[in-house]
PDB file of C-alpha atoms in Angstrom:
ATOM      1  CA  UNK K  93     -26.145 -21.603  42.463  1.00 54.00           C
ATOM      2  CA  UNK K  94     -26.306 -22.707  38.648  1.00 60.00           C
ATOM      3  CA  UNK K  95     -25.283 -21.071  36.005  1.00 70.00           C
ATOM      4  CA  UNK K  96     -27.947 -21.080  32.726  1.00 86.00           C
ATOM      5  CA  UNK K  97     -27.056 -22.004  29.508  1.00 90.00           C
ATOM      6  CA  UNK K  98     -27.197 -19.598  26.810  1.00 92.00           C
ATOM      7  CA  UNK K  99     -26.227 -18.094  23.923  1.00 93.00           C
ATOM      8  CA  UNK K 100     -26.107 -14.683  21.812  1.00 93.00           C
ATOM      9  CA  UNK K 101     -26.373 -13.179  17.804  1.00 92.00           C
ATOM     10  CA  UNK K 102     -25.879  -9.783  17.342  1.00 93.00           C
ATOM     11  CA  UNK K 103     -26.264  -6.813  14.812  1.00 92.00           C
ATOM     12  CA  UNK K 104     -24.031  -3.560  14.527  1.00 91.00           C
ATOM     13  CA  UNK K 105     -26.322  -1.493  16.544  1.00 92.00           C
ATOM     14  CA  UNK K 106     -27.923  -4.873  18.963  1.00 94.00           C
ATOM     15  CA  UNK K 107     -27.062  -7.851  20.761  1.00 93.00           C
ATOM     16  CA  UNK K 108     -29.423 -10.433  21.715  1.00 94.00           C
ATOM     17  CA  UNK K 109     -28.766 -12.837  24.629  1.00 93.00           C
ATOM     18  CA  UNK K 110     -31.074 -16.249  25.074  1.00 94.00           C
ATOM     19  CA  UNK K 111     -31.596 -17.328  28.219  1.00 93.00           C
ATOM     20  CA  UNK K 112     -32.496 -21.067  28.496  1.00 93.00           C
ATOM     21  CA  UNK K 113     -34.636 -21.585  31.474  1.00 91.00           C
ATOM     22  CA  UNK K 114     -37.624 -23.053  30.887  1.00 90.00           C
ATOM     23  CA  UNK K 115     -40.925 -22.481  32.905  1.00 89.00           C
ATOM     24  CA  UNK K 116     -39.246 -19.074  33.986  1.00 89.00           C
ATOM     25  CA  UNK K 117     -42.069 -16.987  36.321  1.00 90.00           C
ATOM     26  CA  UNK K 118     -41.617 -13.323  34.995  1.00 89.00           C
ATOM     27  CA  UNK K 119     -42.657 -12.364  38.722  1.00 91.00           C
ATOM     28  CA  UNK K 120     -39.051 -13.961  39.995  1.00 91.00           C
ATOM     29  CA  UNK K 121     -37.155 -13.165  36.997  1.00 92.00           C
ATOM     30  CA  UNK K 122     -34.584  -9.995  38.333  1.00 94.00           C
ATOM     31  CA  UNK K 123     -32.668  -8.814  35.547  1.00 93.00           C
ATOM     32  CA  UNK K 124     -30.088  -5.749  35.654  1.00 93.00           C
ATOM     33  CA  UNK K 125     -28.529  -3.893  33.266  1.00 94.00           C
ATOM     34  CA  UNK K 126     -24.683  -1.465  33.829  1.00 93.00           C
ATOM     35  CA  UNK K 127     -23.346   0.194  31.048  1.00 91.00           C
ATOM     36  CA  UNK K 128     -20.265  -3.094  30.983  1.00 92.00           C
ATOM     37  CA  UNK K 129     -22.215  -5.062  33.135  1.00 92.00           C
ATOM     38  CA  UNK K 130     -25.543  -7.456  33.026  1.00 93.00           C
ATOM     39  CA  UNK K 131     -26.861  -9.839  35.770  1.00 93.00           C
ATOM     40  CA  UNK K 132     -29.868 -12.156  35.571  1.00 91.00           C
ATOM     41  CA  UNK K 133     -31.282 -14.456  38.693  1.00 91.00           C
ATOM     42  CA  UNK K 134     -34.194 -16.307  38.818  1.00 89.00           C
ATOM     43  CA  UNK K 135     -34.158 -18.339  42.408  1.00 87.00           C
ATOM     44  CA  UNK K 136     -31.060 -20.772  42.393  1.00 88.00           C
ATOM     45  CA  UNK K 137     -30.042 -19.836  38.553  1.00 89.00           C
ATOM     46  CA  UNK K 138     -27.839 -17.000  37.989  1.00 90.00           C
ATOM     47  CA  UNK K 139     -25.811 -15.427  35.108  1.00 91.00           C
ATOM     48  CA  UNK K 140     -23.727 -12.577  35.461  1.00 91.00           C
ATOM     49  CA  UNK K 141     -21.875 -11.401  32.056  1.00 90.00           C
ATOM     50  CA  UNK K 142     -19.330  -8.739  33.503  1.00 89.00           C
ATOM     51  CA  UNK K 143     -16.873  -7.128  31.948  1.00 90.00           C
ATOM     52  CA  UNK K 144     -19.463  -6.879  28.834  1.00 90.00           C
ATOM     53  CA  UNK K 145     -17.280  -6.461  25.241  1.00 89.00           C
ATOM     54  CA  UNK K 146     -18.737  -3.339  24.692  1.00 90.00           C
ATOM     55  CA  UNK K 147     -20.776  -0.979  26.037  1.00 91.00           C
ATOM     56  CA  UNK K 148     -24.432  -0.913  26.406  1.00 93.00           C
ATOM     57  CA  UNK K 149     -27.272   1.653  26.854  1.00 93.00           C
ATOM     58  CA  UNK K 150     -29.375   0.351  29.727  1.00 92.00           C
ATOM     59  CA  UNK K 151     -32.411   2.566  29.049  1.00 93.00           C
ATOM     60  CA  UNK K 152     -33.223   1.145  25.501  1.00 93.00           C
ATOM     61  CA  UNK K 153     -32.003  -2.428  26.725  1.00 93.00           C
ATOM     62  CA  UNK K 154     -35.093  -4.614  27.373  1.00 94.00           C
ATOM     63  CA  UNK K 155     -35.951  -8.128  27.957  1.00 93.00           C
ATOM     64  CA  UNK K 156     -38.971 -10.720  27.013  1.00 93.00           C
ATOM     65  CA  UNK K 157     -39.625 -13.938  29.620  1.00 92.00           C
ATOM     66  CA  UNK K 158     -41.410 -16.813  27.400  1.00 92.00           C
ATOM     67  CA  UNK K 159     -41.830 -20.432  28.457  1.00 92.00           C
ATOM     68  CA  UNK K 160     -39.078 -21.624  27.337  1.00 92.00           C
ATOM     69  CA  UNK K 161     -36.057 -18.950  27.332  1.00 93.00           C
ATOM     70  CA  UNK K 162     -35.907 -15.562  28.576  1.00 93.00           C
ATOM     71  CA  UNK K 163     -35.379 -13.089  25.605  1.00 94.00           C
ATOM     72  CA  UNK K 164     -32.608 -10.024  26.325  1.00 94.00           C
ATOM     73  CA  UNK K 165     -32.126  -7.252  24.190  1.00 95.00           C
ATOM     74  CA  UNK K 166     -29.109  -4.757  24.628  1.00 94.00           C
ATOM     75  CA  UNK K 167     -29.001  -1.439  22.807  1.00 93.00           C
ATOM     76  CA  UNK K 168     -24.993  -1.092  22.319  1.00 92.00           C
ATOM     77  CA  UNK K 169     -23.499   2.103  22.744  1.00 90.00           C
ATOM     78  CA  UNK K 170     -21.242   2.087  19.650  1.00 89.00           C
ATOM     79  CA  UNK K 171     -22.040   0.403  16.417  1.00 89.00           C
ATOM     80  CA  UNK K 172     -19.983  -2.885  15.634  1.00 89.00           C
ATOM     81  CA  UNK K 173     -19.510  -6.705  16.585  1.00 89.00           C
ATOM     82  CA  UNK K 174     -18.309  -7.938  19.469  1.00 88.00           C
ATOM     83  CA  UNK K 175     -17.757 -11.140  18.707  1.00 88.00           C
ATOM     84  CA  UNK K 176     -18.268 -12.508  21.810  1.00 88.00           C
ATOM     85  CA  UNK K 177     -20.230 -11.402  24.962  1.00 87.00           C
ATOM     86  CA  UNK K 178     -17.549 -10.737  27.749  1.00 87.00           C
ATOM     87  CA  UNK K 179     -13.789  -9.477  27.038  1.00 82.00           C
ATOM     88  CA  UNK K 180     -10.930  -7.061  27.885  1.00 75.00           C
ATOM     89  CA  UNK K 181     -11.561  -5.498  24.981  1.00 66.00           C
ATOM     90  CA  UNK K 182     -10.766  -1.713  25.467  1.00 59.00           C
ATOM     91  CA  UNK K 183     -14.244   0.190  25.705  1.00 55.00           C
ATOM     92  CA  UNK K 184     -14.370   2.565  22.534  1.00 57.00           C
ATOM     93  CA  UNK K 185     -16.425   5.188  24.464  1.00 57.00           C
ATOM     94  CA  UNK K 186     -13.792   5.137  27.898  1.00 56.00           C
ATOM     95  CA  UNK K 187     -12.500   7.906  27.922  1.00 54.00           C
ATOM     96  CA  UNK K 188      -8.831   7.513  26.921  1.00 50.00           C
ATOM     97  CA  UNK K 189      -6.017   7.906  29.491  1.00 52.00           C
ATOM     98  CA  UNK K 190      -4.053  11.399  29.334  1.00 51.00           C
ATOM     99  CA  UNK K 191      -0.115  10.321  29.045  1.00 53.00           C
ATOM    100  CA  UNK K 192       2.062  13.246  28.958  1.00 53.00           C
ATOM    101  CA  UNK K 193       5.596  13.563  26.356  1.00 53.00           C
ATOM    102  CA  UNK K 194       8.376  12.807  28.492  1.00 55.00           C
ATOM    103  CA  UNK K 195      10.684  15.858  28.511  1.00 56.00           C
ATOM    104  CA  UNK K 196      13.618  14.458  26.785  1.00 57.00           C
ATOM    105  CA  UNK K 197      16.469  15.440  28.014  1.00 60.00           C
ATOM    106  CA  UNK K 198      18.911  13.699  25.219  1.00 63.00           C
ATOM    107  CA  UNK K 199      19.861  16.519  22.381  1.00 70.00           C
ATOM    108  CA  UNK K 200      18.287  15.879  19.179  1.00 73.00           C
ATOM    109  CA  UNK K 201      20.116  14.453  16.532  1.00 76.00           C
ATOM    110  CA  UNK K 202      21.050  16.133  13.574  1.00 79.00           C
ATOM    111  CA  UNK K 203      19.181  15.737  10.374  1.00 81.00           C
ATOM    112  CA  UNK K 204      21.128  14.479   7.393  1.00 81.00           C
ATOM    113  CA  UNK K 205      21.067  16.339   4.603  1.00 83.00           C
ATOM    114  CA  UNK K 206      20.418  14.401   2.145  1.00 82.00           C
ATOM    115  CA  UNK K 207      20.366  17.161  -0.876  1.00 84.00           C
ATOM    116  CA  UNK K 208      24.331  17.735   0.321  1.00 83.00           C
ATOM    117  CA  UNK K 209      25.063  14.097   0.112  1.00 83.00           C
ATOM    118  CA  UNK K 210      23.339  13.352  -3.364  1.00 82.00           C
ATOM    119  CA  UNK K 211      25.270  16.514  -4.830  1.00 81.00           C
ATOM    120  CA  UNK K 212      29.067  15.231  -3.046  1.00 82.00           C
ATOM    121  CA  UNK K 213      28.257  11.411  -4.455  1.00 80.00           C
ATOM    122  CA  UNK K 214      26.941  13.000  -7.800  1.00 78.00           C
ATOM    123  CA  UNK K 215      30.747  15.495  -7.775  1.00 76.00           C
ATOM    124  CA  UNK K 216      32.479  12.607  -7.039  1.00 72.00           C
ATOM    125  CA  UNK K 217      31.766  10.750  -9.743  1.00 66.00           C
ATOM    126  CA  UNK K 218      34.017  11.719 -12.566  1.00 67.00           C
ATOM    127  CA  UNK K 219      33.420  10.386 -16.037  1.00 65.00           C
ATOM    128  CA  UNK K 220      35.678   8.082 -17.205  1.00 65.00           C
ATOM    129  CA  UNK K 221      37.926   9.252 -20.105  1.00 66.00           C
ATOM    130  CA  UNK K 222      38.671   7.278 -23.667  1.00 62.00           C
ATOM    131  CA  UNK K 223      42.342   7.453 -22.310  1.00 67.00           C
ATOM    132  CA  UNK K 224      41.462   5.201 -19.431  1.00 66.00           C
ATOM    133  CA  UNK K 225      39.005   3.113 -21.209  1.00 67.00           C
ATOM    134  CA  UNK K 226      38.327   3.252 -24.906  1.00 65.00           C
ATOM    135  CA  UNK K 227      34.733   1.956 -24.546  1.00 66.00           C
ATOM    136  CA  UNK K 228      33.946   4.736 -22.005  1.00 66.00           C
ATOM    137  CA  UNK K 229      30.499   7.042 -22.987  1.00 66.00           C
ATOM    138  CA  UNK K 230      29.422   4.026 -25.536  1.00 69.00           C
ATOM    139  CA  UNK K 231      26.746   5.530 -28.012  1.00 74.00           C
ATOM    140  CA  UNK K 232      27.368   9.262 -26.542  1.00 74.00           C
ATOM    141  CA  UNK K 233      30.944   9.014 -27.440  1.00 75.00           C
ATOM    142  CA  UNK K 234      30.513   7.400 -30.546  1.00 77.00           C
ATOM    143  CA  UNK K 235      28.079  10.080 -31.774  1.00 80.00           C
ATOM    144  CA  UNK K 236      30.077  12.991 -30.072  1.00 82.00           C
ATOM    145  CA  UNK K 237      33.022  11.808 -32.270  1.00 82.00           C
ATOM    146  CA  UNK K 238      31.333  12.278 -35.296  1.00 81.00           C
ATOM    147  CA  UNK K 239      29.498  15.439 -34.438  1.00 85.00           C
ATOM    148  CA  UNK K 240      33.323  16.832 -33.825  1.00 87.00           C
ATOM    149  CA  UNK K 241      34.820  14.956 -37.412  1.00 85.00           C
ATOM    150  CA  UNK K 242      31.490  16.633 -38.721  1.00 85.00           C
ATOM    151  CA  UNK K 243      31.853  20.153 -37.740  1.00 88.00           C
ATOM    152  CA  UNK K 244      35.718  20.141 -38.393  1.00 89.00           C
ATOM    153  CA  UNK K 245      35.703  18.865 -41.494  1.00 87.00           C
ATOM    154  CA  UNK K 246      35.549  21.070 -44.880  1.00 91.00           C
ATOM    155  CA  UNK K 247      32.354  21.231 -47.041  1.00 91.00           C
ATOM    156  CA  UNK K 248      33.333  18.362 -49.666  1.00 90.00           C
ATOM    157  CA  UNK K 249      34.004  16.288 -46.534  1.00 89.00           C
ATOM    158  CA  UNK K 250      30.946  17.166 -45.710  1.00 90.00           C
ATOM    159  CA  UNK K 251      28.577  16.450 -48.601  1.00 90.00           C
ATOM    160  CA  UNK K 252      30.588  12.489 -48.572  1.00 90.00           C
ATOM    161  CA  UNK K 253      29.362  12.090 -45.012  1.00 90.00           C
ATOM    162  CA  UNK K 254      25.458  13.203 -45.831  1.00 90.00           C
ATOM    163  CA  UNK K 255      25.938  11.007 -49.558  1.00 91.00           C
ATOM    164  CA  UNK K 256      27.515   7.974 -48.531  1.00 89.00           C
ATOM    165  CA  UNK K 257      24.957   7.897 -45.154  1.00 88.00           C
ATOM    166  CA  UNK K 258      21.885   8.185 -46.440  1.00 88.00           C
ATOM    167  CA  UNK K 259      22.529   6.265 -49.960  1.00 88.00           C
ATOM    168  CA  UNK K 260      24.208   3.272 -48.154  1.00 85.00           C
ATOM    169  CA  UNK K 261      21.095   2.858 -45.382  1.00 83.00           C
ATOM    170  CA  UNK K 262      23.110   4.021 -42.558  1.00 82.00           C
ATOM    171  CA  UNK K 263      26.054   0.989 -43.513  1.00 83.00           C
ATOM    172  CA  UNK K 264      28.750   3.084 -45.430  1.00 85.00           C
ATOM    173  CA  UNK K 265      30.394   6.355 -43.766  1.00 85.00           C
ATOM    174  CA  UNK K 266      33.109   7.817 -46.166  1.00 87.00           C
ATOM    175  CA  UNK K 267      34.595  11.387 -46.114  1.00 88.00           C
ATOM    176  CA  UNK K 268      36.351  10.947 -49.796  1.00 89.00           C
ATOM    177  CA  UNK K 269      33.752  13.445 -52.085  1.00 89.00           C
ATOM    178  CA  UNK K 270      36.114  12.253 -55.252  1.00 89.00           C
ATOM    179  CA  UNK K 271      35.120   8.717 -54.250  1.00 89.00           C
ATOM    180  CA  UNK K 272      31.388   9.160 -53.200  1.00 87.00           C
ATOM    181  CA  UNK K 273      30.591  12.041 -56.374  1.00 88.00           C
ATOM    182  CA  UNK K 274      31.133   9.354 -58.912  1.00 89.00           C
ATOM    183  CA  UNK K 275      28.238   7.406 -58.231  1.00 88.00           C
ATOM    184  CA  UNK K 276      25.409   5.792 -56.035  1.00 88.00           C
ATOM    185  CA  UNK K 277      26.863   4.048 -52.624  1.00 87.00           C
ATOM    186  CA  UNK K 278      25.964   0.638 -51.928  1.00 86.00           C
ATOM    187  CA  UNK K 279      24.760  -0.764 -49.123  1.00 85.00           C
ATOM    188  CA  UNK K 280      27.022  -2.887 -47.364  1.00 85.00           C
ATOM    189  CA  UNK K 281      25.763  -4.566 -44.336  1.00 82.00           C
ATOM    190  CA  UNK K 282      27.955  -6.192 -41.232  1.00 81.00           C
ATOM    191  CA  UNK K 283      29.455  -9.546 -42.226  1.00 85.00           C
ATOM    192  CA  UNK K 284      26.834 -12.464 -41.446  1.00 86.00           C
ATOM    193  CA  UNK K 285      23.631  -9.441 -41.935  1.00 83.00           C
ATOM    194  CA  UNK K 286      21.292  -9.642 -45.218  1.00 83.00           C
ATOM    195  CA  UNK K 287      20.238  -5.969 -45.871  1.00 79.00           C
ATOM    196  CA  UNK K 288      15.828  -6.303 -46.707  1.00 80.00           C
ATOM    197  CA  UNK K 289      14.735  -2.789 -48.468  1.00 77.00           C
ATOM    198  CA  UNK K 290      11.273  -2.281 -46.653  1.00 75.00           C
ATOM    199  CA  UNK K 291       8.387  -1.385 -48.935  1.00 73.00           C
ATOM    200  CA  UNK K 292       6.932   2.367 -47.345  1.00 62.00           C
TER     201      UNK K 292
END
């Protein structure tokens, strides 16, 4: 027995085999169709496609004999591409195989808990003290320094702070009032800086 050539296109919804054999009497031609199976003789020539990719619906499937290939038409059972004609591909539409838990007989192991851990790393970190490093806390010590030499300090102290700050551009901080009542405070910038006034 010989097997025909052929070949195949498909859609989402059909899949169209050729059959190449020429001269084919439509009164010999015995085609069948199985929901993963199709099987086509015709004297001596045979094809059998089996297992089919996908599945098929064998009451809308149809086929055509012409004079030079036979025409087949399957109707597939689930929308997609195959990509090819025959495969082990698992059928969508199988019905899928029932596997039951396996009673575990291990205990479970305990969940972390991870809110207990964050709030033990978080404890254990203890700030760092000016007494063990003096450039511990960086701009929060700096300005917490100055908040406390603000709020200790006595109201002419006070008024030299707000003067010399805000005349000098942020450059000058002085806590003399006798020196910083006299007059306006210049701005003095750090060594190697150019102070620019900006126009507003």
């Amino acid at each position: 027995m010989a097997t025909i050539r052929h070949e195949f296109y498909e859609t989402d919804e059909r899949l169209t085999l050729s059959i190449f054999d020429k001269g084919a009497d439509p009164e010999q031609v015995k085609i069948t169709f199985e929901p993963r199976k199709f099987s086509y003789a015709n004297g001596e020539k045979t094809l059998v496609l089996e297992p089919l990719r996908g599945q098929i619906d064998p009451s809308k499937s149809d086929y055509t004999v012409g004079k030079v290939k036979v025409e087949v038409r399957f109707a597939k059972m689930a929308q997609g591409r195959w990509g090819a004609l025959i495969g082990d591909s698992p059928d969508p539409l199988a019905p899928a195989p029932v596997t039951a838990a396996p009673a575990s007989s291990a205990p479970r192991k305990p969940r972390k808990n991870w809110d207990g851990i964050t709030s033990e790393i978080l404890n254990s970190d203890k700030p760092v003290s000016p007494d063990q490093d003096p450039n511990a806390g960086g701009d929060a010590a700096v300005n917490e320094f100055f908040q406390k030499l603000y709020a200790d300090a006595d109201e002419d102290t006070r008024r030299a702070m707000m003067k010399s700050f805000s005349e000098s551009g942020g450059t000058t901080l002085s806590t003399n009032w006798e020196e910083v009542g006299k007059g306006k405070v210049e701005v003095k910038p750090p060594e190697g800086s150019e102070w620019k006034k900006w126009a507003a």
